[in-house]
Amino acid sequence: MLHGIKKLDKYIFRRFMMTFFIALLLIIGVVIIFDISEKIDSFVSKQATLHAIIFDYYINFIPYFMNMFSPLFVFIAVIFMTSRMAQNSEIIAILSGGISYRRMLAPYVVGAFVVSSLSLVLNLFVIPKANVVRLDFEDKYVYHHAAAVDEVHYQIEPGTFFYAESFSNWNNTAYHITLERIENNRLVRKLSAETATWDSTAKGWKLQKYFEREYLPDGQDRIVTGAKKDTVIDFTVTDFYRNKKTVGSLPIKDLNELIETQRMRGDPSIMYSLIEKNNRYSLPFSAFILTIMGVCLSSRKKRGGMGWNIAIGIALAFTYILFMKFSEMFVYTGVMTPLVAIWLPNVVFTLVTVYLYHLAPK
């Protein structure tokens, strides 16, 4: 009996993995074809080389896309293979052989663990590095940063505040900047300049027409002015463009450090970092939920074949993905914290899965 169960486990696990990866390859092929048709004009007009298109963009695009839609691939694979087993009366034979419904789920859970582990590895180690190359390609041949950023105001360290009226990416120059130092609720130093240009070699800022004032304890002021000044400020060009895409290229250690820095600065773009961090863990977890839900929905033999199961499965998978994207809007509007909003779809679908699991054996 034990030998038969192990053989059954291998049979279900092998079919699960095979169906998952076949669905993955087919959908990735279709997506790449549509993506090429959409971006071909940009590739030609900006003279992107074939080597760059293949190895800089699409080789790094595949793991990003594969991971982003892994819940959909998992769900479709489970629905398809389990529906076929049900239509061929294999599920009935398994349960009639004395194997419980819970025990039948074991190879599915192992398969979900493999997919979840793969997704987690991609999220934490592979995709951030791939995104660096992919986003650099997109900046060169597809998209561009905004020409300017207005009204930047951050606390770059406790008691030190940085302000820039605007920043232009054409010349990496910030205009009308102010750097203030406050100690014991008292302004002790203020540095202003008409322009501050980023020096990528020295990793610092070159100030033009600066005015520096130090407020001494005795009530006197020390004022220094000049035409040029080199200074180091804990604020770089990339800080002007922190958004949902750029945080996706950071390894998890750098992402955690960025979150702490942004929290200290009071940076409103911290929501992108927190969304990214929570997505990296919540997405792999969804493989377990959707796998069990898929089995519960498709393990019963139905009239009309497996068409309805596949249709319901695809509808629920897209509902889950839309729910994930829609829940991010609650973060942008300030209704929910990133932790609650990103994990909410998993919580809701877990409750639905528990309900379906109790119904399925009946």
Short mmCIF file of N, CA, C and O in Angstrom, two decimals, residues 232-356:
data_model
loop_
_atom_site.label_atom_id
_atom_site.label_comp_id
_atom_site.label_asym_id
_atom_site.label_seq_id
_atom_site.Cartn_x
_atom_site.Cartn_y
_atom_site.Cartn_z
N VAL A 232 29.52 67.21 0.03
CA VAL A 232 28.94 65.87 0.03
C VAL A 232 27.65 65.91 0.83
O VAL A 232 27.65 66.31 2.00
N ILE A 233 26.55 65.52 0.20
CA ILE A 233 25.24 65.47 0.83
C ILE A 233 24.73 64.04 0.70
O ILE A 233 24.87 63.42 -0.37
N ASP A 234 24.17 63.52 1.76
CA ASP A 234 23.66 62.14 1.74
C ASP A 234 22.36 62.07 0.95
O ASP A 234 21.30 61.71 1.44
N PHE A 235 22.49 62.46 -0.33
CA PHE A 235 21.34 62.48 -1.23
C PHE A 235 21.89 62.43 -2.65
O PHE A 235 22.70 63.28 -3.04
N THR A 236 21.51 61.42 -3.42
CA THR A 236 22.07 61.23 -4.75
C THR A 236 21.02 61.44 -5.83
O THR A 236 19.84 61.64 -5.54
N VAL A 237 21.46 61.35 -7.08
CA VAL A 237 20.56 61.54 -8.21
C VAL A 237 19.44 60.51 -8.20
O VAL A 237 18.28 60.82 -8.48
N THR A 238 19.79 59.26 -7.86
CA THR A 238 18.77 58.21 -7.87
C THR A 238 17.66 58.46 -6.86
O THR A 238 16.54 57.99 -7.04
N ASP A 239 17.96 59.22 -5.80
CA ASP A 239 16.93 59.52 -4.80
C ASP A 239 15.81 60.38 -5.36
O ASP A 239 14.70 60.38 -4.83
N PHE A 240 16.11 61.13 -6.42
CA PHE A 240 15.06 61.95 -7.05
C PHE A 240 14.07 61.10 -7.83
O PHE A 240 12.98 61.55 -8.13
N TYR A 241 14.48 59.87 -8.17
CA TYR A 241 13.65 59.05 -9.05
C TYR A 241 13.27 57.72 -8.43
O TYR A 241 13.09 56.74 -9.13
N ARG A 242 13.18 57.68 -7.10
CA ARG A 242 12.73 56.44 -6.47
C ARG A 242 11.27 56.21 -6.83
O ARG A 242 10.39 57.02 -6.52
N ASN A 243 10.98 55.10 -7.49
CA ASN A 243 9.60 54.77 -7.83
C ASN A 243 9.44 53.26 -7.82
O ASN A 243 10.34 52.53 -7.41
N LYS A 244 8.30 52.80 -8.30
CA LYS A 244 7.98 51.38 -8.24
C LYS A 244 8.97 50.54 -9.03
O LYS A 244 9.30 49.41 -8.64
N LYS A 245 9.49 51.07 -10.14
CA LYS A 245 10.41 50.31 -10.97
C LYS A 245 11.80 50.24 -10.35
O LYS A 245 12.42 49.18 -10.31
N THR A 246 12.31 51.37 -9.89
CA THR A 246 13.69 51.39 -9.41
C THR A 246 13.89 50.54 -8.16
O THR A 246 14.94 49.92 -8.00
N VAL A 247 12.91 50.50 -7.26
CA VAL A 247 13.08 49.69 -6.05
C VAL A 247 13.07 48.20 -6.39
O VAL A 247 13.60 47.38 -5.62
N GLY A 248 12.52 47.84 -7.54
CA GLY A 248 12.51 46.44 -7.95
C GLY A 248 13.88 45.92 -8.35
O GLY A 248 14.05 44.71 -8.51
N SER A 249 14.85 46.81 -8.50
CA SER A 249 16.20 46.39 -8.88
C SER A 249 17.14 46.29 -7.68
O SER A 249 18.34 46.03 -7.86
N LEU A 250 16.60 46.46 -6.47
CA LEU A 250 17.44 46.42 -5.27
C LEU A 250 17.41 45.03 -4.64
O LEU A 250 16.34 44.45 -4.45
N PRO A 251 18.58 44.47 -4.27
CA PRO A 251 18.59 43.23 -3.47
C PRO A 251 17.88 43.47 -2.15
O PRO A 251 17.75 44.62 -1.70
N ILE A 252 17.43 42.40 -1.52
CA ILE A 252 16.60 42.54 -0.31
C ILE A 252 17.33 43.29 0.80
O ILE A 252 16.71 44.08 1.54
N LYS A 253 18.65 43.10 0.93
CA LYS A 253 19.40 43.81 1.96
C LYS A 253 19.40 45.31 1.69
O LYS A 253 19.15 46.12 2.59
N ASP A 254 19.65 45.70 0.43
CA ASP A 254 19.64 47.12 0.06
C ASP A 254 18.24 47.70 0.17
O ASP A 254 18.07 48.87 0.54
N LEU A 255 17.24 46.89 -0.14
CA LEU A 255 15.85 47.37 -0.04
C LEU A 255 15.50 47.66 1.41
O LEU A 255 14.87 48.68 1.71
N ASN A 256 15.90 46.79 2.33
CA ASN A 256 15.64 47.03 3.76
C ASN A 256 16.35 48.29 4.25
O ASN A 256 15.80 49.06 5.04
N GLU A 257 17.59 48.49 3.79
CA GLU A 257 18.33 49.69 4.18
C GLU A 257 17.66 50.94 3.62
O GLU A 257 17.60 51.98 4.31
N LEU A 258 17.18 50.85 2.39
CA LEU A 258 16.48 51.99 1.79
C LEU A 258 15.21 52.33 2.57
O LEU A 258 14.91 53.51 2.79
N ILE A 259 14.48 51.30 2.99
CA ILE A 259 13.24 51.53 3.76
C ILE A 259 13.55 52.27 5.05
O ILE A 259 12.83 53.22 5.43
N GLU A 260 14.62 51.87 5.75
CA GLU A 260 14.99 52.56 6.99
C GLU A 260 15.38 54.00 6.71
O GLU A 260 15.01 54.92 7.46
N THR A 261 16.13 54.23 5.63
CA THR A 261 16.51 55.60 5.27
C THR A 261 15.30 56.44 4.91
O THR A 261 15.17 57.59 5.36
N GLN A 262 14.40 55.88 4.11
CA GLN A 262 13.20 56.62 3.72
C GLN A 262 12.29 56.89 4.90
O GLN A 262 11.65 57.95 4.97
N ARG A 263 12.21 55.94 5.83
CA ARG A 263 11.39 56.15 7.02
C ARG A 263 11.94 57.30 7.86
O ARG A 263 11.19 58.12 8.39
N MET A 264 13.26 57.37 7.97
CA MET A 264 13.89 58.44 8.71
C MET A 264 13.71 59.79 8.01
O MET A 264 13.50 60.82 8.64
N ARG A 265 13.74 59.76 6.67
CA ARG A 265 13.60 61.00 5.91
C ARG A 265 12.16 61.49 5.84
O ARG A 265 11.92 62.65 5.49
N GLY A 266 11.22 60.60 6.12
CA GLY A 266 9.83 60.96 5.89
C GLY A 266 9.51 60.99 4.41
O GLY A 266 8.66 61.75 3.96
N ASP A 267 10.19 60.15 3.67
CA ASP A 267 10.06 60.10 2.21
C ASP A 267 8.74 59.45 1.82
O ASP A 267 8.49 58.29 2.14
N PRO A 268 7.86 60.17 1.09
CA PRO A 268 6.58 59.57 0.71
C PRO A 268 6.72 58.40 -0.25
O PRO A 268 5.83 57.56 -0.35
N SER A 269 7.86 58.33 -0.97
CA SER A 269 8.06 57.22 -1.91
C SER A 269 8.40 55.92 -1.19
O SER A 269 8.64 54.90 -1.85
N ILE A 270 8.40 55.92 0.15
CA ILE A 270 8.63 54.68 0.90
C ILE A 270 7.55 53.65 0.59
O ILE A 270 7.79 52.45 0.72
N MET A 271 6.38 54.13 0.15
CA MET A 271 5.31 53.18 -0.13
C MET A 271 5.70 52.23 -1.26
O MET A 271 5.33 51.06 -1.26
N TYR A 272 6.49 52.71 -2.24
CA TYR A 272 6.94 51.84 -3.32
C TYR A 272 7.87 50.75 -2.77
O TYR A 272 7.78 49.58 -3.17
N SER A 273 8.74 51.13 -1.84
CA SER A 273 9.68 50.17 -1.26
C SER A 273 8.95 49.13 -0.42
O SER A 273 9.26 47.94 -0.48
N LEU A 274 7.97 49.57 0.36
CA LEU A 274 7.23 48.65 1.22
C LEU A 274 6.35 47.72 0.39
O LEU A 274 6.20 46.54 0.72
N ILE A 275 5.76 48.24 -0.67
CA ILE A 275 4.96 47.39 -1.57
C ILE A 275 5.85 46.32 -2.20
O ILE A 275 5.49 45.15 -2.26
N GLU A 276 7.03 46.74 -2.66
CA GLU A 276 7.96 45.80 -3.28
C GLU A 276 8.38 44.72 -2.29
O GLU A 276 8.40 43.53 -2.63
N LYS A 277 8.72 45.11 -1.07
CA LYS A 277 9.17 44.13 -0.08
C LYS A 277 8.07 43.12 0.25
O LYS A 277 8.33 41.91 0.30
N ASN A 278 6.86 43.59 0.48
CA ASN A 278 5.77 42.68 0.82
C ASN A 278 5.38 41.79 -0.36
O ASN A 278 5.03 40.62 -0.17
N ASN A 279 5.47 42.33 -1.58
CA ASN A 279 5.17 41.52 -2.76
C ASN A 279 6.15 40.37 -2.93
O ASN A 279 5.78 39.29 -3.40
N ARG A 280 7.40 40.59 -2.55
CA ARG A 280 8.42 39.56 -2.72
C ARG A 280 8.12 38.33 -1.85
O ARG A 280 8.56 37.23 -2.18
N TYR A 281 7.39 38.51 -0.77
CA TYR A 281 7.06 37.38 0.10
C TYR A 281 5.62 36.89 -0.08
O TYR A 281 5.36 35.70 0.07
N SER A 282 4.71 37.79 -0.39
CA SER A 282 3.30 37.39 -0.51
C SER A 282 3.04 36.60 -1.79
O SER A 282 2.22 35.68 -1.81
N LEU A 283 3.74 36.96 -2.88
CA LEU A 283 3.52 36.27 -4.15
C LEU A 283 3.88 34.79 -4.08
O LEU A 283 3.11 33.94 -4.54
N PRO A 284 5.05 34.41 -3.53
CA PRO A 284 5.35 32.97 -3.41
C PRO A 284 4.34 32.22 -2.55
O PRO A 284 4.00 31.07 -2.85
N PHE A 285 3.84 32.87 -1.49
CA PHE A 285 2.87 32.21 -0.61
C PHE A 285 1.58 31.88 -1.35
O PHE A 285 0.89 30.90 -1.02
N SER A 286 1.25 32.68 -2.36
CA SER A 286 -0.01 32.46 -3.09
C SER A 286 -0.03 31.13 -3.82
O SER A 286 -1.12 30.62 -4.14
N ALA A 287 1.13 30.55 -4.10
CA ALA A 287 1.17 29.26 -4.79
C ALA A 287 0.44 28.18 -4.00
O ALA A 287 -0.26 27.34 -4.58
N PHE A 288 0.59 28.19 -2.67
CA PHE A 288 -0.09 27.20 -1.84
C PHE A 288 -1.61 27.40 -1.88
O PHE A 288 -2.37 26.44 -2.02
N ILE A 289 -2.02 28.65 -1.77
CA ILE A 289 -3.46 28.94 -1.73
C ILE A 289 -4.13 28.52 -3.04
O ILE A 289 -5.15 27.81 -3.04
N LEU A 290 -3.56 28.94 -4.15
CA LEU A 290 -4.19 28.68 -5.44
C LEU A 290 -4.10 27.21 -5.85
O LEU A 290 -4.95 26.71 -6.58
N THR A 291 -3.07 26.53 -5.38
CA THR A 291 -2.97 25.09 -5.68
C THR A 291 -4.09 24.32 -5.01
O THR A 291 -4.80 23.52 -5.65
N ILE A 292 -4.27 24.54 -3.71
CA ILE A 292 -5.33 23.83 -2.98
C ILE A 292 -6.70 24.23 -3.49
O ILE A 292 -7.61 23.39 -3.66
N MET A 293 -6.89 25.52 -3.78
CA MET A 293 -8.17 25.98 -4.32
C MET A 293 -8.44 25.31 -5.67
O MET A 293 -9.58 24.88 -5.94
N GLY A 294 -7.43 25.22 -6.51
CA GLY A 294 -7.61 24.61 -7.82
C GLY A 294 -8.02 23.15 -7.73
O GLY A 294 -8.89 22.70 -8.49
N VAL A 295 -7.40 22.41 -6.80
CA VAL A 295 -7.77 21.00 -6.62
C VAL A 295 -9.22 20.89 -6.14
O VAL A 295 -9.99 20.06 -6.65
N CYS A 296 -9.58 21.71 -5.18
CA CYS A 296 -10.94 21.64 -4.63
C CYS A 296 -12.00 21.98 -5.68
O CYS A 296 -13.11 21.43 -5.66
N LEU A 297 -11.68 22.87 -6.60
CA LEU A 297 -12.65 23.27 -7.61
C LEU A 297 -12.78 22.25 -8.75
O LEU A 297 -13.85 22.16 -9.37
N SER A 298 -11.72 21.51 -9.03
CA SER A 298 -11.72 20.69 -10.24
C SER A 298 -11.65 19.18 -9.99
O SER A 298 -11.57 18.41 -10.94
N SER A 299 -11.71 18.75 -8.73
CA SER A 299 -11.54 17.32 -8.45
C SER A 299 -12.82 16.52 -8.62
O SER A 299 -12.79 15.30 -8.56
N ARG A 300 -13.94 17.19 -8.84
CA ARG A 300 -15.20 16.47 -9.02
C ARG A 300 -15.52 16.35 -10.51
O ARG A 300 -15.40 17.31 -11.26
N LYS A 301 -15.93 15.17 -10.91
CA LYS A 301 -16.30 14.94 -12.31
C LYS A 301 -17.63 15.62 -12.61
O LYS A 301 -18.60 15.45 -11.88
N LYS A 302 -17.65 16.42 -13.67
CA LYS A 302 -18.85 17.19 -14.00
C LYS A 302 -19.30 16.91 -15.42
O LYS A 302 -18.50 16.56 -16.29
N ARG A 303 -20.58 17.13 -15.63
CA ARG A 303 -21.11 17.00 -16.98
C ARG A 303 -20.58 18.15 -17.84
O ARG A 303 -20.42 19.26 -17.36
N GLY A 304 -20.38 17.86 -19.11
CA GLY A 304 -19.88 18.90 -20.00
C GLY A 304 -18.37 18.95 -20.07
O GLY A 304 -17.81 19.83 -20.72
N GLY A 305 -17.69 18.04 -19.38
CA GLY A 305 -16.24 18.00 -19.46
C GLY A 305 -15.56 19.02 -18.56
O GLY A 305 -16.16 19.55 -17.63
N MET A 306 -14.30 19.27 -18.88
CA MET A 306 -13.50 20.13 -18.00
C MET A 306 -13.48 21.59 -18.45
O MET A 306 -12.75 22.41 -17.89
N GLY A 307 -14.26 21.91 -19.48
CA GLY A 307 -14.29 23.29 -19.97
C GLY A 307 -14.70 24.29 -18.91
O GLY A 307 -14.10 25.36 -18.77
N TRP A 308 -15.76 23.92 -18.14
CA TRP A 308 -16.22 24.85 -17.10
C TRP A 308 -15.17 25.02 -16.00
O TRP A 308 -14.99 26.12 -15.48
N ASN A 309 -14.50 23.94 -15.66
CA ASN A 309 -13.46 24.05 -14.64
C ASN A 309 -12.34 25.00 -15.06
O ASN A 309 -11.88 25.83 -14.27
N ILE A 310 -11.92 24.87 -16.32
CA ILE A 310 -10.86 25.73 -16.82
C ILE A 310 -11.33 27.19 -16.87
O ILE A 310 -10.59 28.11 -16.48
N ALA A 311 -12.56 27.40 -17.32
CA ALA A 311 -13.09 28.77 -17.39
C ALA A 311 -13.18 29.40 -16.00
O ALA A 311 -12.78 30.55 -15.79
N ILE A 312 -13.69 28.62 -15.03
CA ILE A 312 -13.79 29.13 -13.66
C ILE A 312 -12.40 29.38 -13.08
O ILE A 312 -12.16 30.39 -12.41
N GLY A 313 -11.49 28.47 -13.36
CA GLY A 313 -10.13 28.61 -12.85
C GLY A 313 -9.44 29.86 -13.38
O GLY A 313 -8.82 30.62 -12.62
N ILE A 314 -9.54 30.09 -14.69
CA ILE A 314 -8.93 31.28 -15.28
C ILE A 314 -9.57 32.55 -14.73
O ILE A 314 -8.87 33.53 -14.41
N ALA A 315 -10.90 32.53 -14.58
CA ALA A 315 -11.60 33.70 -14.03
C ALA A 315 -11.14 34.00 -12.61
O ALA A 315 -10.87 35.16 -12.26
N LEU A 316 -11.01 32.96 -11.78
CA LEU A 316 -10.56 33.17 -10.40
C LEU A 316 -9.10 33.62 -10.34
O LEU A 316 -8.73 34.46 -9.51
N ALA A 317 -8.26 33.06 -11.22
CA ALA A 317 -6.85 33.45 -11.24
C ALA A 317 -6.71 34.92 -11.60
O ALA A 317 -5.95 35.66 -10.97
N PHE A 318 -7.45 35.36 -12.63
CA PHE A 318 -7.39 36.77 -13.00
C PHE A 318 -8.00 37.66 -11.91
O PHE A 318 -7.54 38.79 -11.70
N THR A 319 -9.02 37.15 -11.24
CA THR A 319 -9.60 37.90 -10.12
C THR A 319 -8.57 38.11 -9.02
O THR A 319 -8.45 39.21 -8.45
N TYR A 320 -7.79 37.08 -8.76
CA TYR A 320 -6.75 37.18 -7.74
C TYR A 320 -5.69 38.21 -8.13
O TYR A 320 -5.30 39.06 -7.32
N ILE A 321 -5.24 38.15 -9.38
CA ILE A 321 -4.22 39.10 -9.84
C ILE A 321 -4.75 40.53 -9.83
O ILE A 321 -4.06 41.46 -9.39
N LEU A 322 -5.99 40.71 -10.29
CA LEU A 322 -6.59 42.05 -10.26
C LEU A 322 -6.77 42.54 -8.83
O LEU A 322 -6.59 43.73 -8.54
N PHE A 323 -7.12 41.63 -7.93
CA PHE A 323 -7.27 41.96 -6.52
C PHE A 323 -5.93 42.46 -5.96
O PHE A 323 -5.87 43.44 -5.21
N MET A 324 -4.84 41.78 -6.33
CA MET A 324 -3.51 42.19 -5.87
C MET A 324 -3.18 43.59 -6.36
O MET A 324 -2.67 44.43 -5.60
N LYS A 325 -3.45 43.85 -7.65
CA LYS A 325 -3.13 45.16 -8.21
C LYS A 325 -4.05 46.24 -7.64
O LYS A 325 -3.61 47.36 -7.36
N PHE A 326 -5.32 45.88 -7.45
CA PHE A 326 -6.28 46.85 -6.94
C PHE A 326 -5.97 47.20 -5.48
O PHE A 326 -6.14 48.35 -5.06
N SER A 327 -5.50 46.22 -4.71
CA SER A 327 -5.20 46.48 -3.31
C SER A 327 -4.04 47.47 -3.14
O SER A 327 -3.95 48.16 -2.13
N GLU A 328 -3.14 47.54 -4.15
CA GLU A 328 -2.06 48.52 -4.09
C GLU A 328 -2.59 49.94 -4.10
O GLU A 328 -1.96 50.85 -3.55
N MET A 329 -3.74 50.14 -4.72
CA MET A 329 -4.33 51.48 -4.76
C MET A 329 -4.68 51.97 -3.37
O MET A 329 -4.65 53.18 -3.10
N PHE A 330 -5.01 51.03 -2.46
CA PHE A 330 -5.32 51.44 -1.09
C PHE A 330 -4.09 52.03 -0.40
O PHE A 330 -4.21 52.85 0.50
N VAL A 331 -2.90 51.58 -0.83
CA VAL A 331 -1.66 52.15 -0.28
C VAL A 331 -1.45 53.56 -0.80
O VAL A 331 -1.15 54.49 -0.05
N TYR A 332 -1.63 53.75 -2.12
CA TYR A 332 -1.42 55.06 -2.72
C TYR A 332 -2.38 56.10 -2.18
O TYR A 332 -2.03 57.28 -2.06
N THR A 333 -3.60 55.67 -1.86
CA THR A 333 -4.59 56.61 -1.33
C THR A 333 -4.51 56.76 0.18
O THR A 333 -5.24 57.57 0.76
N GLY A 334 -3.66 55.98 0.83
CA GLY A 334 -3.50 56.09 2.28
C GLY A 334 -4.56 55.38 3.09
O GLY A 334 -4.63 55.55 4.31
N VAL A 335 -5.38 54.54 2.45
CA VAL A 335 -6.45 53.84 3.16
C VAL A 335 -5.88 52.70 4.01
O VAL A 335 -6.35 52.44 5.11
N MET A 336 -4.86 52.00 3.47
CA MET A 336 -4.27 50.86 4.17
C MET A 336 -2.76 50.97 4.17
O MET A 336 -2.17 51.64 3.31
N THR A 337 -2.14 50.29 5.12
CA THR A 337 -0.69 50.19 5.12
C THR A 337 -0.27 49.17 4.05
O THR A 337 -1.07 48.30 3.68
N PRO A 338 0.96 49.25 3.54
CA PRO A 338 1.40 48.26 2.54
C PRO A 338 1.30 46.82 3.02
O PRO A 338 0.92 45.94 2.25
N LEU A 339 1.59 46.58 4.30
CA LEU A 339 1.52 45.22 4.84
C LEU A 339 0.11 44.66 4.72
O LEU A 339 -0.10 43.53 4.26
N VAL A 340 -0.87 45.43 5.14
CA VAL A 340 -2.27 44.98 5.10
C VAL A 340 -2.76 44.85 3.67
O VAL A 340 -3.37 43.84 3.29
N ALA A 341 -2.48 45.85 2.85
CA ALA A 341 -3.01 45.87 1.48
C ALA A 341 -2.44 44.73 0.63
O ALA A 341 -3.17 44.08 -0.12
N ILE A 342 -1.15 44.47 0.75
CA ILE A 342 -0.51 43.46 -0.10
C ILE A 342 -0.91 42.05 0.33
O ILE A 342 -1.06 41.16 -0.50
N TRP A 343 -1.08 41.84 1.63
CA TRP A 343 -1.43 40.50 2.11
C TRP A 343 -2.94 40.25 2.14
O TRP A 343 -3.37 39.12 2.34
N LEU A 344 -3.74 41.28 1.92
CA LEU A 344 -5.20 41.12 1.96
C LEU A 344 -5.71 40.10 0.95
O LEU A 344 -6.55 39.26 1.31
N PRO A 345 -5.26 40.11 -0.33
CA PRO A 345 -5.75 39.08 -1.26
C PRO A 345 -5.46 37.66 -0.79
O PRO A 345 -6.30 36.76 -0.94
N ASN A 346 -4.28 37.44 -0.21
CA ASN A 346 -3.95 36.11 0.31
C ASN A 346 -4.87 35.71 1.45
O ASN A 346 -5.29 34.55 1.55
N VAL A 347 -5.18 36.66 2.32
CA VAL A 347 -6.07 36.37 3.45
C VAL A 347 -7.47 36.01 2.96
O VAL A 347 -8.06 35.01 3.39
N VAL A 348 -7.99 36.81 2.03
CA VAL A 348 -9.35 36.56 1.51
C VAL A 348 -9.41 35.23 0.78
O VAL A 348 -10.33 34.42 1.00
N PHE A 349 -8.44 34.97 -0.08
CA PHE A 349 -8.45 33.72 -0.85
C PHE A 349 -8.14 32.51 0.02
O PHE A 349 -8.55 31.40 -0.31
N THR A 350 -7.43 32.71 1.12
CA THR A 350 -7.23 31.61 2.07
C THR A 350 -8.55 31.20 2.70
O THR A 350 -8.85 30.00 2.83
N LEU A 351 -9.37 32.19 3.08
CA LEU A 351 -10.68 31.89 3.66
C LEU A 351 -11.57 31.17 2.65
O LEU A 351 -12.28 30.21 2.99
N VAL A 352 -11.53 31.61 1.39
CA VAL A 352 -12.31 30.95 0.34
C VAL A 352 -11.82 29.51 0.14
O VAL A 352 -12.62 28.58 -0.01
N THR A 353 -10.51 29.34 0.17
CA THR A 353 -9.93 28.01 -0.01
C THR A 353 -10.32 27.06 1.12
O THR A 353 -10.62 25.89 0.89
N VAL A 354 -10.31 27.56 2.35
CA VAL A 354 -10.72 26.74 3.50
C VAL A 354 -12.17 26.29 3.34
O VAL A 354 -12.51 25.13 3.58
N TYR A 355 -13.02 27.20 2.89
CA TYR A 355 -14.43 26.87 2.66
C TYR A 355 -14.57 25.80 1.58
O TYR A 355 -15.31 24.80 1.74
N LEU A 356 -13.85 25.98 0.46
CA LEU A 356 -13.92 25.00 -0.63
C LEU A 356 -13.35 23.65 -0.21
O LEU A 356 -13.84 22.59 -0.64
#
